[in-house]
Coordinates of C-alpha atoms and ligand atoms in Angstrom, one line a residue:
X1 CA 88.5 112.7 114.5
X2 CA 92.2 112.5 115.4
X3 CA 94.0 110.2 113.1
X4 CA 97.4 110.1 114.8
X5 CA 98.7 108.9 118.1
X6 CA 102.1 109.5 119.8
X7 CA 104.1 106.3 120.0
X8 CA 107.3 106.4 121.9
X9 CA 110.2 104.6 120.2
X10 CA 113.6 103.4 121.2
X11 CA 116.2 102.4 118.6
X12 CA 117.6 104.0 115.6
X13 CA 115.4 102.3 113.0
X14 CA 112.2 104.2 113.0
X15 CA 109.3 102.7 111.0
X16 CA 108.5 104.7 107.9
X17 CA 105.2 105.5 106.3
X18 CA 106.1 105.5 102.6
X19 CA 103.1 107.7 101.6
X20 CA 100.6 110.0 103.3
X21 CA 97.6 107.9 104.1
X22 CA 99.4 104.6 104.3
X23 CA 98.1 102.4 107.1
X24 CA 101.3 100.5 107.6
X25 CA 104.7 101.9 108.6
X26 CA 107.6 99.8 107.2
X27 CA 109.8 98.0 109.8
X28 CA 113.4 97.7 109.0
X29 CA 115.7 94.7 109.6
X30 CA 118.4 95.2 112.1
X31 CA 120.3 92.0 111.1
X32 CA 121.3 90.3 108.0
X33 CA 119.9 86.8 107.4
X34 CA 119.5 84.4 104.5
X35 CA 116.3 82.4 104.6
X36 CA 116.5 79.1 102.6
X37 CA 113.5 77.9 100.5
X38 CA 110.7 76.8 102.8
X39 CA 112.3 77.9 106.0
X40 CA 111.7 80.7 108.4
X41 CA 113.8 83.2 110.5
X42 CA 113.0 85.6 113.3
X43 CA 114.6 88.9 112.5
X44 CA 115.2 91.8 114.9
X45 CA 114.0 95.3 113.9
X46 CA 116.2 97.2 116.4
X47 CA 113.0 99.0 117.5
X48 CA 111.0 99.0 120.7
X49 CA 107.9 101.0 121.2
X50 CA 105.5 102.1 124.0
X51 CA 102.0 102.2 122.6
X52 CA 99.4 104.1 124.6
X53 CA 97.0 102.0 126.6
X54 CA 94.0 101.0 124.3
X55 CA 96.2 100.6 121.3
X56 CA 97.7 97.6 119.5
X57 CA 100.2 97.3 116.7
X58 CA 99.8 94.5 114.1
X59 CA 102.8 93.3 112.2
X60 CA 101.7 92.3 108.7
X61 CA 103.5 91.2 105.5
X62 CA 104.4 93.5 102.6
X63 CA 102.6 92.6 99.3
X64 CA 105.7 93.2 97.2
X65 CA 107.8 90.7 99.1
X66 CA 105.0 88.3 99.0
X67 CA 104.3 88.6 95.2
X68 CA 108.0 88.8 94.1
X69 CA 109.7 86.4 96.6
X70 CA 107.0 84.4 98.4
X71 CA 107.9 86.1 101.7
X72 CA 105.2 86.1 104.4
X73 CA 105.0 86.2 108.2
X74 CA 104.4 83.0 110.0
X75 CA 102.2 84.5 112.8
X76 CA 100.5 87.2 110.7
X77 CA 99.3 89.5 112.0
X78 CA 101.9 89.6 114.8
X79 CA 100.5 91.3 117.8
X80 CA 102.4 94.0 119.7
X81 CA 100.8 94.6 123.1
X82 CA 100.6 98.1 124.5
X83 CA 102.7 96.9 127.5
X84 CA 105.5 95.3 125.4
X85 CA 108.8 97.1 125.7
X86 CA 111.1 94.5 124.0
X87 CA 112.5 94.6 120.6
X88 CA 109.9 94.0 117.9
X89 CA 110.9 91.0 115.9
X90 CA 109.4 89.5 112.8
X91 CA 109.3 85.8 111.9
X92 CA 109.5 85.7 108.1
X93 CA 108.7 82.5 106.1
X94 CA 110.2 82.0 102.7
X95 CA 107.5 80.1 100.8
X96 CA 109.5 80.0 97.6
X97 CA 110.3 76.4 96.7
X98 CA 113.6 77.2 95.0
X99 CA 115.1 80.6 95.9
X100 CA 116.7 81.6 99.2
X101 CA 115.8 85.1 100.3
X102 CA 118.4 87.5 101.5
X103 CA 117.6 90.1 104.1
X104 CA 120.1 92.9 104.5
X105 CA 120.3 95.4 107.4
X106 CA 117.9 98.2 106.7
X107 CA 115.7 96.3 104.4
X108 CA 111.9 96.9 104.9
X109 CA 110.8 93.5 105.9
X110 CA 107.2 94.0 107.2
X111 CA 104.8 96.8 108.1
X112 CA 103.2 97.8 111.4
X113 CA 99.6 99.0 111.7
X114 CA 98.7 100.8 114.9
X115 CA 95.0 100.6 115.9
X116 CA 92.7 101.2 118.8
X117 CA 91.5 98.1 120.4
X118 CA 88.5 97.2 122.6
X119 CA 89.0 95.1 125.7
X120 CA 86.2 92.6 126.1
X121 CA 84.3 92.0 129.3
X122 CA 83.3 88.4 128.9
X123 CA 79.8 87.8 130.2
X124 CA 78.8 84.1 130.6
X125 CA 75.2 83.3 129.5
X126 CA 73.1 80.2 129.0
X127 CA 72.5 80.8 125.3
X128 CA 73.6 83.4 122.8
X129 CA 71.2 85.8 121.0
X130 CA 70.1 84.7 117.5
X131 CA 71.6 86.1 114.4
X132 CA 71.1 85.9 110.6
X133 CA 74.3 83.8 110.1
X134 CA 73.7 81.6 113.1
X135 CA 76.3 78.8 113.2
X136 CA 77.1 78.9 109.5
X137 CA 80.7 79.4 108.7
X138 CA 83.8 77.7 107.2
X139 CA 82.8 78.3 103.6
X140 CA 79.0 77.9 104.1
X141 CA 78.4 80.7 101.4
X142 CA 80.7 79.0 98.8
X143 CA 83.5 80.9 97.0
X144 CA 82.6 81.0 93.3
X145 CA 81.0 84.0 91.7
X146 CA 77.3 83.6 91.2
X147 CA 77.5 83.3 87.4
X148 CA 80.0 80.4 87.7
X149 CA 78.4 78.4 90.5
X150 CA 75.8 75.7 89.8
X151 CA 72.5 76.0 91.6
X152 CA 72.0 74.3 94.9
X153 CA 74.8 73.5 97.4
X154 CA 77.5 76.1 97.7
X155 CA 80.9 75.2 96.3
Ligands
LIG1 O1 105.4 89.2 115.5 C1 105.6 89.5 116.7 C2 104.6 89.2 117.6 C3 104.8 89.6 118.9 N1 106.0 90.3 119.3 C4 106.2 90.8 120.6 C5 105.2 91.8 121.0 C6 104.2 91.1 121.8 O2 103.6 92.0 122.8 C7 105.0 90.0 122.5 C8 104.2 88.8 122.8 O3 103.6 88.4 121.6 P1 102.4 87.3 121.7 O4 101.4 87.6 122.7 O5 102.0 87.0 120.3 O6 103.3 86.0 122.1 P2 103.0 84.7 122.9 O7 103.6 83.6 122.1 O8 101.5 84.7 123.3 O9 103.9 85.0 124.2 P3 103.6 85.6 125.6 O10 103.3 84.5 126.5 O11 104.9 86.3 125.9 O12 102.4 86.6 125.4 O13 106.0 89.7 121.5 C9 106.9 90.7 118.3 O14 107.9 91.3 118.6 N2 106.7 90.3 117.0

């Protein structure tokens, strides 16, 4: 099974896979910004790509920035469509209540995961086929481990 795909790229900040086997290639900031506590900023990466048809790129947060500084992405995962040729931009949110977050040019602010994607053919029907889960959702199975949960209704 091929596990790579050619993605054309314009701009001098090429995303970097830090290790072999990494799913995400780090995106670099093309501009310097200071994000005050609780605020957001949309930051250019100086990068534009041409994904092959049938692919998508998802822009997702970096766990180190999240754990150390409370930095996340407002619209995570950001979706880069195969037909998009504009600059990839990342809307960071500083969730820290006290510390501003400084982004410098060249900082690795997010990561991009390239995937194959199916396109749905939506087929209208009168009723949907049955399934084990049915209409259960939104926490219907609870969240505590079995040992900790009381019997009966899910918590
Ligand atoms: O975090 C993101 C998300 C999207 N994009 C680019 C690539 C994507 O193909 C395009 C449109 O994104 P999306 O479909 O999420 O935006 P929309 O708000 O639905 O706008 P549109 O009406 O342009 O589709 O913007 C980014 O650069 N960064």
